[in-house]
JSON list of C-alpha atoms in Angstrom, two decimals:
[
{"chain": "A", "resi": 1, "resn": "MET", "atom": "CA", "xyz": [66.24, 52.20, -26.53]},
{"chain": "A", "resi": 2, "resn": "ALA", "atom": "CA", "xyz": [66.62, 51.50, -30.20]},
{"chain": "A", "resi": 3, "resn": "ASN", "atom": "CA", "xyz": [68.93, 48.60, -31.35]},
{"chain": "A", "resi": 4, "resn": "PRO", "atom": "CA", "xyz": [71.89, 50.18, -33.13]},
{"chain": "A", "resi": 5, "resn": "GLN", "atom": "CA", "xyz": [72.29, 47.38, -35.57]},
{"chain": "A", "resi": 6, "resn": "HIS", "atom": "CA", "xyz": [68.45, 47.52, -36.50]},
{"chain": "A", "resi": 7, "resn": "THR", "atom": "CA", "xyz": [68.88, 51.55, -36.86]},
{"chain": "A", "resi": 8, "resn": "ARG", "atom": "CA", "xyz": [71.99, 51.12, -39.13]},
{"chain": "A", "resi": 9, "resn": "ASN", "atom": "CA", "xyz": [70.08, 48.58, -41.25]},
{"chain": "A", "resi": 10, "resn": "ARG", "atom": "CA", "xyz": [67.17, 50.86, -41.78]},
{"chain": "A", "resi": 11, "resn": "ILE", "atom": "CA", "xyz": [69.55, 53.59, -42.72]},
{"chain": "A", "resi": 12, "resn": "LEU", "atom": "CA", "xyz": [71.36, 51.34, -45.15]},
{"chain": "A", "resi": 13, "resn": "ASP", "atom": "CA", "xyz": [68.09, 50.07, -46.60]},
{"chain": "A", "resi": 14, "resn": "ALA", "atom": "CA", "xyz": [66.73, 53.75, -47.11]},
{"chain": "A", "resi": 15, "resn": "GLY", "atom": "CA", "xyz": [69.97, 54.85, -48.56]},
{"chain": "A", "resi": 16, "resn": "GLU", "atom": "CA", "xyz": [70.05, 51.75, -50.95]},
{"chain": "A", "resi": 17, "resn": "HIS", "atom": "CA", "xyz": [66.33, 52.53, -52.08]},
{"chain": "A", "resi": 18, "resn": "LEU", "atom": "CA", "xyz": [66.73, 56.19, -52.61]},
{"chain": "A", "resi": 19, "resn": "PHE", "atom": "CA", "xyz": [70.22, 56.31, -54.13]},
{"chain": "A", "resi": 20, "resn": "PHE", "atom": "CA", "xyz": [69.23, 53.69, -56.77]},
{"chain": "A", "resi": 21, "resn": "ASN", "atom": "CA", "xyz": [65.83, 54.75, -57.52]},
{"chain": "A", "resi": 22, "resn": "GLU", "atom": "CA", "xyz": [65.98, 58.61, -57.41]},
{"chain": "A", "resi": 23, "resn": "GLY", "atom": "CA", "xyz": [69.81, 58.94, -57.95]},
{"chain": "A", "resi": 24, "resn": "ILE", "atom": "CA", "xyz": [72.85, 59.33, -55.75]},
{"chain": "A", "resi": 25, "resn": "ALA", "atom": "CA", "xyz": [73.47, 63.25, -56.61]},
{"chain": "A", "resi": 26, "resn": "ALA", "atom": "CA", "xyz": [69.72, 64.01, -56.09]},
{"chain": "A", "resi": 27, "resn": "THR", "atom": "CA", "xyz": [69.42, 62.34, -52.71]},
{"chain": "A", "resi": 28, "resn": "GLY", "atom": "CA", "xyz": [70.53, 64.18, -49.84]},
{"chain": "A", "resi": 29, "resn": "VAL", "atom": "CA", "xyz": [71.26, 62.86, -46.35]},
{"chain": "A", "resi": 30, "resn": "ASP", "atom": "CA", "xyz": [68.09, 64.59, -45.06]},
{"chain": "A", "resi": 31, "resn": "ARG", "atom": "CA", "xyz": [66.02, 62.67, -47.55]},
{"chain": "A", "resi": 32, "resn": "VAL", "atom": "CA", "xyz": [67.84, 59.24, -46.39]},
{"chain": "A", "resi": 33, "resn": "ALA", "atom": "CA", "xyz": [67.18, 60.15, -42.61]},
{"chain": "A", "resi": 34, "resn": "ALA", "atom": "CA", "xyz": [63.53, 61.08, -43.18]},
{"chain": "A", "resi": 35, "resn": "GLU", "atom": "CA", "xyz": [63.08, 57.59, -45.03]},
{"chain": "A", "resi": 36, "resn": "ALA", "atom": "CA", "xyz": [64.66, 55.81, -42.31]},
{"chain": "A", "resi": 37, "resn": "ASP", "atom": "CA", "xyz": [62.97, 57.53, -39.78]},
{"chain": "A", "resi": 38, "resn": "VAL", "atom": "CA", "xyz": [65.87, 58.80, -37.89]},
{"chain": "A", "resi": 39, "resn": "ALA", "atom": "CA", "xyz": [67.38, 62.08, -36.93]},
{"chain": "A", "resi": 40, "resn": "ILE", "atom": "CA", "xyz": [70.22, 63.63, -39.37]},
{"chain": "A", "resi": 41, "resn": "VAL", "atom": "CA", "xyz": [72.59, 63.39, -36.42]},
{"chain": "A", "resi": 42, "resn": "THR", "atom": "CA", "xyz": [71.89, 59.73, -35.96]},
{"chain": "A", "resi": 43, "resn": "LEU", "atom": "CA", "xyz": [72.79, 59.03, -39.70]},
{"chain": "A", "resi": 44, "resn": "TYR", "atom": "CA", "xyz": [76.15, 61.00, -39.27]},
{"chain": "A", "resi": 45, "resn": "LYS", "atom": "CA", "xyz": [76.56, 58.87, -36.08]},
{"chain": "A", "resi": 46, "resn": "HIS", "atom": "CA", "xyz": [76.44, 55.50, -37.80]},
{"chain": "A", "resi": 47, "resn": "PHE", "atom": "CA", "xyz": [78.25, 56.75, -41.24]},
{"chain": "A", "resi": 48, "resn": "GLY", "atom": "CA", "xyz": [79.89, 60.00, -40.64]},
{"chain": "A", "resi": 49, "resn": "SER", "atom": "CA", "xyz": [79.22, 61.24, -44.51]},
{"chain": "A", "resi": 50, "resn": "LYS", "atom": "CA", "xyz": [77.18, 60.44, -47.35]},
{"chain": "A", "resi": 51, "resn": "ASP", "atom": "CA", "xyz": [80.16, 58.92, -49.24]},
{"chain": "A", "resi": 52, "resn": "ASN", "atom": "CA", "xyz": [80.49, 56.51, -46.38]},
{"chain": "A", "resi": 53, "resn": "LEU", "atom": "CA", "xyz": [76.86, 55.57, -46.31]},
{"chain": "A", "resi": 54, "resn": "LEU", "atom": "CA", "xyz": [77.06, 55.10, -50.32]},
{"chain": "A", "resi": 55, "resn": "ARG", "atom": "CA", "xyz": [80.27, 52.90, -49.52]},
{"chain": "A", "resi": 56, "resn": "GLU", "atom": "CA", "xyz": [78.50, 50.84, -46.73]},
{"chain": "A", "resi": 57, "resn": "VAL", "atom": "CA", "xyz": [75.47, 50.18, -49.11]},
{"chain": "A", "resi": 58, "resn": "LEU", "atom": "CA", "xyz": [77.57, 49.16, -52.11]},
{"chain": "A", "resi": 59, "resn": "SER", "atom": "CA", "xyz": [79.65, 46.93, -49.77]},
{"chain": "A", "resi": 60, "resn": "ARG", "atom": "CA", "xyz": [76.63, 45.20, -48.31]},
{"chain": "A", "resi": 61, "resn": "ARG", "atom": "CA", "xyz": [75.18, 44.72, -52.00]},
{"chain": "A", "resi": 62, "resn": "LEU", "atom": "CA", "xyz": [78.69, 43.30, -53.00]},
{"chain": "A", "resi": 63, "resn": "ALA", "atom": "CA", "xyz": [78.55, 40.74, -50.11]},
{"chain": "A", "resi": 64, "resn": "ALA", "atom": "CA", "xyz": [74.95, 39.98, -50.90]},
{"chain": "A", "resi": 65, "resn": "TRP", "atom": "CA", "xyz": [75.77, 39.32, -54.67]},
{"chain": "A", "resi": 66, "resn": "THR", "atom": "CA", "xyz": [78.76, 37.25, -53.76]},
{"chain": "A", "resi": 67, "resn": "HIS", "atom": "CA", "xyz": [76.57, 35.03, -51.57]},
{"chain": "A", "resi": 68, "resn": "HIS", "atom": "CA", "xyz": [73.88, 34.19, -54.49]},
{"chain": "A", "resi": 69, "resn": "TRP", "atom": "CA", "xyz": [76.83, 33.59, -56.94]},
{"chain": "A", "resi": 70, "resn": "ASP", "atom": "CA", "xyz": [78.50, 31.34, -54.55]},
{"chain": "A", "resi": 71, "resn": "HIS", "atom": "CA", "xyz": [75.21, 29.36, -54.00]},
{"chain": "A", "resi": 72, "resn": "ALA", "atom": "CA", "xyz": [74.66, 29.43, -57.91]},
{"chain": "A", "resi": 73, "resn": "ILE", "atom": "CA", "xyz": [78.16, 27.87, -58.37]},
{"chain": "A", "resi": 74, "resn": "ASN", "atom": "CA", "xyz": [77.49, 25.27, -55.76]},
{"chain": "A", "resi": 75, "resn": "ALA", "atom": "CA", "xyz": [74.17, 24.35, -57.13]},
{"chain": "A", "resi": 76, "resn": "VAL", "atom": "CA", "xyz": [75.70, 22.79, -60.24]},
{"chain": "A", "resi": 77, "resn": "GLU", "atom": "CA", "xyz": [78.29, 20.24, -60.93]},
{"chain": "A", "resi": 78, "resn": "SER", "atom": "CA", "xyz": [79.95, 20.53, -64.46]},
{"chain": "A", "resi": 79, "resn": "PRO", "atom": "CA", "xyz": [82.81, 23.13, -64.85]},
{"chain": "A", "resi": 80, "resn": "GLN", "atom": "CA", "xyz": [80.88, 24.75, -67.70]},
{"chain": "A", "resi": 81, "resn": "GLU", "atom": "CA", "xyz": [77.61, 25.04, -65.71]},
{"chain": "A", "resi": 82, "resn": "ARG", "atom": "CA", "xyz": [79.87, 26.49, -62.84]},
{"chain": "A", "resi": 83, "resn": "LEU", "atom": "CA", "xyz": [80.87, 29.30, -65.54]},
{"chain": "A", "resi": 84, "resn": "LEU", "atom": "CA", "xyz": [77.33, 29.92, -66.65]},
{"chain": "A", "resi": 85, "resn": "ALA", "atom": "CA", "xyz": [76.09, 30.11, -63.06]},
{"chain": "A", "resi": 86, "resn": "ILE", "atom": "CA", "xyz": [76.71, 33.92, -63.07]},
{"chain": "A", "resi": 87, "resn": "PHE", "atom": "CA", "xyz": [73.54, 34.04, -65.20]},
{"chain": "A", "resi": 88, "resn": "ASP", "atom": "CA", "xyz": [71.42, 32.02, -62.66]},
{"chain": "A", "resi": 89, "resn": "ALA", "atom": "CA", "xyz": [73.07, 34.20, -59.83]},
{"chain": "A", "resi": 90, "resn": "ILE", "atom": "CA", "xyz": [71.90, 37.32, -61.44]},
{"chain": "A", "resi": 91, "resn": "GLU", "atom": "CA", "xyz": [68.42, 35.91, -61.50]},
{"chain": "A", "resi": 92, "resn": "ALA", "atom": "CA", "xyz": [68.36, 34.71, -57.89]},
{"chain": "A", "resi": 93, "resn": "PHE", "atom": "CA", "xyz": [69.83, 37.87, -56.77]},
{"chain": "A", "resi": 94, "resn": "ARG", "atom": "CA", "xyz": [67.35, 40.25, -58.54]},
{"chain": "A", "resi": 95, "resn": "ALA", "atom": "CA", "xyz": [64.47, 38.01, -57.18]},
{"chain": "A", "resi": 96, "resn": "SER", "atom": "CA", "xyz": [65.78, 38.48, -53.51]},
{"chain": "A", "resi": 97, "resn": "ALA", "atom": "CA", "xyz": [67.20, 42.07, -53.59]},
{"chain": "A", "resi": 98, "resn": "GLY", "atom": "CA", "xyz": [65.33, 45.26, -52.81]},
{"chain": "A", "resi": 99, "resn": "PRO", "atom": "CA", "xyz": [63.82, 46.94, -55.75]},
{"chain": "A", "resi": 100, "resn": "THR", "atom": "CA", "xyz": [66.38, 49.36, -57.49]},
{"chain": "A", "resi": 101, "resn": "GLN", "atom": "CA", "xyz": [66.43, 51.01, -60.63]},
{"chain": "A", "resi": 102, "resn": "TRP", "atom": "CA", "xyz": [69.32, 48.95, -61.80]},
{"chain": "A", "resi": 103, "resn": "CYS", "atom": "CA", "xyz": [72.82, 47.45, -60.78]},
{"chain": "A", "resi": 104, "resn": "CYS", "atom": "CA", "xyz": [74.10, 49.68, -57.98]},
{"chain": "A", "resi": 105, "resn": "PHE", "atom": "CA", "xyz": [77.76, 49.35, -59.00]},
{"chain": "A", "resi": 106, "resn": "LEU", "atom": "CA", "xyz": [76.93, 50.65, -62.76]},
{"chain": "A", "resi": 107, "resn": "ALA", "atom": "CA", "xyz": [74.82, 53.34, -61.14]},
{"chain": "A", "resi": 108, "resn": "THR", "atom": "CA", "xyz": [77.37, 54.97, -59.15]},
{"chain": "A", "resi": 109, "resn": "ALA", "atom": "CA", "xyz": [79.95, 54.50, -61.68]},
{"chain": "A", "resi": 110, "resn": "SER", "atom": "CA", "xyz": [77.71, 56.54, -64.13]},
{"chain": "A", "resi": 111, "resn": "GLU", "atom": "CA", "xyz": [76.95, 59.30, -61.69]},
{"chain": "A", "resi": 112, "resn": "ARG", "atom": "CA", "xyz": [80.49, 59.84, -60.03]},
{"chain": "A", "resi": 113, "resn": "PRO", "atom": "CA", "xyz": [83.40, 61.34, -61.97]},
{"chain": "A", "resi": 114, "resn": "ALA", "atom": "CA", "xyz": [86.23, 59.05, -61.64]},
{"chain": "A", "resi": 115, "resn": "PRO", "atom": "CA", "xyz": [89.07, 59.96, -59.32]},
{"chain": "A", "resi": 116, "resn": "GLU", "atom": "CA", "xyz": [92.07, 61.76, -60.56]},
{"chain": "A", "resi": 117, "resn": "ALA", "atom": "CA", "xyz": [95.18, 59.58, -61.44]},
{"chain": "A", "resi": 118, "resn": "GLY", "atom": "CA", "xyz": [97.03, 58.92, -58.21]},
{"chain": "A", "resi": 119, "resn": "THR", "atom": "CA", "xyz": [94.13, 59.78, -55.77]},
{"chain": "A", "resi": 120, "resn": "SER", "atom": "CA", "xyz": [91.90, 57.18, -54.15]},
{"chain": "A", "resi": 121, "resn": "ASP", "atom": "CA", "xyz": [88.29, 57.23, -53.76]},
{"chain": "A", "resi": 122, "resn": "PRO", "atom": "CA", "xyz": [86.71, 54.53, -51.34]},
{"chain": "A", "resi": 123, "resn": "VAL", "atom": "CA", "xyz": [83.59, 54.49, -53.31]},
{"chain": "A", "resi": 124, "resn": "PHE", "atom": "CA", "xyz": [85.28, 53.86, -56.64]},
{"chain": "A", "resi": 125, "resn": "ASP", "atom": "CA", "xyz": [87.73, 51.34, -55.01]},
{"chain": "A", "resi": 126, "resn": "LEU", "atom": "CA", "xyz": [84.53, 49.11, -54.21]},
{"chain": "A", "resi": 127, "resn": "ILE", "atom": "CA", "xyz": [83.48, 49.73, -58.11]},
{"chain": "A", "resi": 128, "resn": "ASP", "atom": "CA", "xyz": [87.09, 48.38, -58.93]},
{"chain": "A", "resi": 129, "resn": "GLN", "atom": "CA", "xyz": [86.84, 45.57, -56.44]},
{"chain": "A", "resi": 130, "resn": "ASP", "atom": "CA", "xyz": [83.38, 44.51, -57.82]},
{"chain": "A", "resi": 131, "resn": "THR", "atom": "CA", "xyz": [84.58, 44.33, -61.35]},
{"chain": "A", "resi": 132, "resn": "HIS", "atom": "CA", "xyz": [87.84, 42.56, -60.47]},
{"chain": "A", "resi": 133, "resn": "GLU", "atom": "CA", "xyz": [86.07, 40.02, -58.40]},
{"chain": "A", "resi": 134, "resn": "VAL", "atom": "CA", "xyz": [83.79, 39.18, -61.31]},
{"chain": "A", "resi": 135, "resn": "ARG", "atom": "CA", "xyz": [86.61, 39.13, -63.96]},
{"chain": "A", "resi": 136, "resn": "THR", "atom": "CA", "xyz": [88.97, 37.10, -61.93]},
{"chain": "A", "resi": 137, "resn": "ARG", "atom": "CA", "xyz": [86.13, 34.46, -60.78]},
{"chain": "A", "resi": 138, "resn": "LEU", "atom": "CA", "xyz": [84.96, 34.11, -64.26]},
{"chain": "A", "resi": 139, "resn": "ALA", "atom": "CA", "xyz": [88.51, 33.57, -65.49]},
{"chain": "A", "resi": 140, "resn": "ASP", "atom": "CA", "xyz": [89.13, 30.84, -62.60]},
{"chain": "A", "resi": 141, "resn": "LEU", "atom": "CA", "xyz": [85.81, 29.13, -63.74]},
{"chain": "A", "resi": 142, "resn": "ALA", "atom": "CA", "xyz": [86.91, 29.49, -67.34]},
{"chain": "A", "resi": 143, "resn": "ARG", "atom": "CA", "xyz": [90.17, 27.69, -66.54]},
{"chain": "A", "resi": 144, "resn": "GLY", "atom": "CA", "xyz": [88.03, 25.02, -64.58]},
{"chain": "A", "resi": 145, "resn": "ALA", "atom": "CA", "xyz": [85.90, 24.56, -67.81]},
{"chain": "A", "resi": 146, "resn": "ARG", "atom": "CA", "xyz": [89.23, 24.13, -69.93]},
{"chain": "A", "resi": 147, "resn": "CYS", "atom": "CA", "xyz": [88.47, 27.19, -71.96]},
{"chain": "A", "resi": 148, "resn": "ALA", "atom": "CA", "xyz": [91.61, 27.75, -74.42]},
{"chain": "A", "resi": 149, "resn": "ASP", "atom": "CA", "xyz": [91.99, 31.57, -73.36]},
{"chain": "A", "resi": 150, "resn": "PRO", "atom": "CA", "xyz": [90.21, 31.78, -69.86]},
{"chain": "A", "resi": 151, "resn": "ASP", "atom": "CA", "xyz": [91.03, 35.48, -69.76]},
{"chain": "A", "resi": 152, "resn": "ALA", "atom": "CA", "xyz": [89.15, 36.15, -73.15]},
{"chain": "A", "resi": 153, "resn": "MET", "atom": "CA", "xyz": [86.31, 34.03, -72.11]},
{"chain": "A", "resi": 154, "resn": "ALA", "atom": "CA", "xyz": [86.12, 36.08, -68.87]},
{"chain": "A", "resi": 155, "resn": "SER", "atom": "CA", "xyz": [86.18, 39.22, -70.89]},
{"chain": "A", "resi": 156, "resn": "MET", "atom": "CA", "xyz": [83.38, 37.98, -73.31]},
{"chain": "A", "resi": 157, "resn": "LEU", "atom": "CA", "xyz": [81.25, 36.93, -70.22]},
{"chain": "A", "resi": 158, "resn": "LEU", "atom": "CA", "xyz": [81.94, 40.04, -68.18]},
{"chain": "A", "resi": 159, "resn": "LEU", "atom": "CA", "xyz": [80.52, 41.94, -71.47]},
{"chain": "A", "resi": 160, "resn": "LEU", "atom": "CA", "xyz": [77.57, 39.58, -71.54]},
{"chain": "A", "resi": 161, "resn": "TYR", "atom": "CA", "xyz": [76.91, 40.19, -67.62]},
{"chain": "A", "resi": 162, "resn": "ASN", "atom": "CA", "xyz": [77.22, 44.03, -68.02]},
{"chain": "A", "resi": 163, "resn": "GLY", "atom": "CA", "xyz": [74.85, 43.61, -71.06]},
{"chain": "A", "resi": 164, "resn": "VAL", "atom": "CA", "xyz": [72.34, 41.87, -69.01]},
{"chain": "A", "resi": 165, "resn": "LEU", "atom": "CA", "xyz": [72.48, 44.53, -66.32]},
{"chain": "A", "resi": 166, "resn": "SER", "atom": "CA", "xyz": [71.97, 47.31, -68.85]},
{"chain": "A", "resi": 167, "resn": "SER", "atom": "CA", "xyz": [69.20, 45.49, -70.60]},
{"chain": "A", "resi": 168, "resn": "LEU", "atom": "CA", "xyz": [67.29, 45.02, -67.36]},
{"chain": "A", "resi": 169, "resn": "LEU", "atom": "CA", "xyz": [67.26, 48.79, -67.11]},
{"chain": "A", "resi": 170, "resn": "ARG", "atom": "CA", "xyz": [66.23, 49.43, -70.62]},
{"chain": "A", "resi": 171, "resn": "GLY", "atom": "CA", "xyz": [63.71, 46.70, -70.52]},
{"chain": "A", "resi": 172, "resn": "ALA", "atom": "CA", "xyz": [64.94, 45.54, -73.89]},
{"chain": "A", "resi": 173, "resn": "PRO", "atom": "CA", "xyz": [65.70, 42.90, -74.92]},
{"chain": "A", "resi": 174, "resn": "SER", "atom": "CA", "xyz": [63.15, 40.78, -73.14]},
{"chain": "A", "resi": 175, "resn": "GLU", "atom": "CA", "xyz": [64.65, 38.07, -71.02]},
{"chain": "A", "resi": 176, "resn": "PRO", "atom": "CA", "xyz": [68.35, 39.37, -71.19]},
{"chain": "A", "resi": 177, "resn": "ILE", "atom": "CA", "xyz": [69.52, 36.62, -68.70]},
{"chain": "A", "resi": 178, "resn": "THR", "atom": "CA", "xyz": [68.05, 33.81, -70.89]},
{"chain": "A", "resi": 179, "resn": "HIS", "atom": "CA", "xyz": [69.66, 35.27, -74.02]},
{"chain": "A", "resi": 180, "resn": "ALA", "atom": "CA", "xyz": [73.14, 36.05, -72.48]},
{"chain": "A", "resi": 181, "resn": "ARG", "atom": "CA", "xyz": [73.13, 32.40, -70.95]},
{"chain": "A", "resi": 182, "resn": "ARG", "atom": "CA", "xyz": [72.48, 30.99, -74.30]},
{"chain": "A", "resi": 183, "resn": "THR", "atom": "CA", "xyz": [75.13, 33.18, -76.09]},
{"chain": "A", "resi": 184, "resn": "ALA", "atom": "CA", "xyz": [77.61, 32.35, -73.45]},
{"chain": "A", "resi": 185, "resn": "GLN", "atom": "CA", "xyz": [76.73, 28.56, -74.17]},
{"chain": "A", "resi": 186, "resn": "VAL", "atom": "CA", "xyz": [77.34, 29.01, -77.83]},
{"chain": "A", "resi": 187, "resn": "LEU", "atom": "CA", "xyz": [80.78, 30.52, -76.93]},
{"chain": "A", "resi": 188, "resn": "LEU", "atom": "CA", "xyz": [81.65, 27.71, -74.72]},
{"chain": "A", "resi": 189, "resn": "ASP", "atom": "CA", "xyz": [80.33, 24.88, -77.45]},
{"chain": "A", "resi": 190, "resn": "SER", "atom": "CA", "xyz": [81.96, 26.47, -80.36]},
{"chain": "A", "resi": 191, "resn": "GLY", "atom": "CA", "xyz": [85.39, 27.05, -78.67]},
{"chain": "A", "resi": 192, "resn": "THR", "atom": "CA", "xyz": [85.31, 30.63, -79.66]},
{"chain": "A", "resi": 193, "resn": "ASP", "atom": "CA", "xyz": [87.05, 31.61, -76.36]},
{"chain": "A", "resi": 194, "resn": "ALA", "atom": "CA", "xyz": [89.60, 33.76, -77.98]},
{"chain": "A", "resi": 195, "resn": "ALA", "atom": "CA", "xyz": [89.55, 37.40, -78.75]}
]
C-alpha cells in the first residue's frame, strides 16, 4: 500500500513543477496527476481542488523560504548583516529549491485576478502573507540595525528583493543578487533610509 504522505508529496512536487514552469492556468489537474503518477481521484482525495493544491504548494514554498531566511540570519552576527541576509537567503533557497521558472508568489499574483473587495481568496491570502512577512521582518531587522526610518528601509529592500526575483526571470542584469546586496549596503552606509 502506498504511503499517503509520499503520495501527497509527489503531487505537491508535480504541482509545483508544472504550475511554475508551464503556468497555473495552463496546467490542469489531469496533467498534475499524470506527472505525479496518481489517479485524478487520488489528487482530489488529498487536495479537493486545484486551488487547494496551489495553496498547499505555496504554503510549503513559504515554509521552505522562511527556513532559508532564518538560517541566513542566524549565520551572521552584526545587525546590518542580518538585514542583508535576505540576499544570502535568496541564493541559498534558489540552490536548494526545485527548478521553477520564477518566484512562485509573483507568478501566482501575475496569473490570478485579485479578489473583489470584501471577498477572500485563500491563495491570495498566502500571497499577502508572504509580502507581509517579508516587509515586517525587514522592518524589524532595520530597527535592529538602527536605521533612522525602518519602514522606509524595509520598503526599499522589498523593492530590491522583488527586483532580484524579476531579474532572475529575465536573465538580466547578470548577478542580480550581488547587485541588490551592494545597493542595499550603499543605502545602509549612506544613511539614505528615508523615502
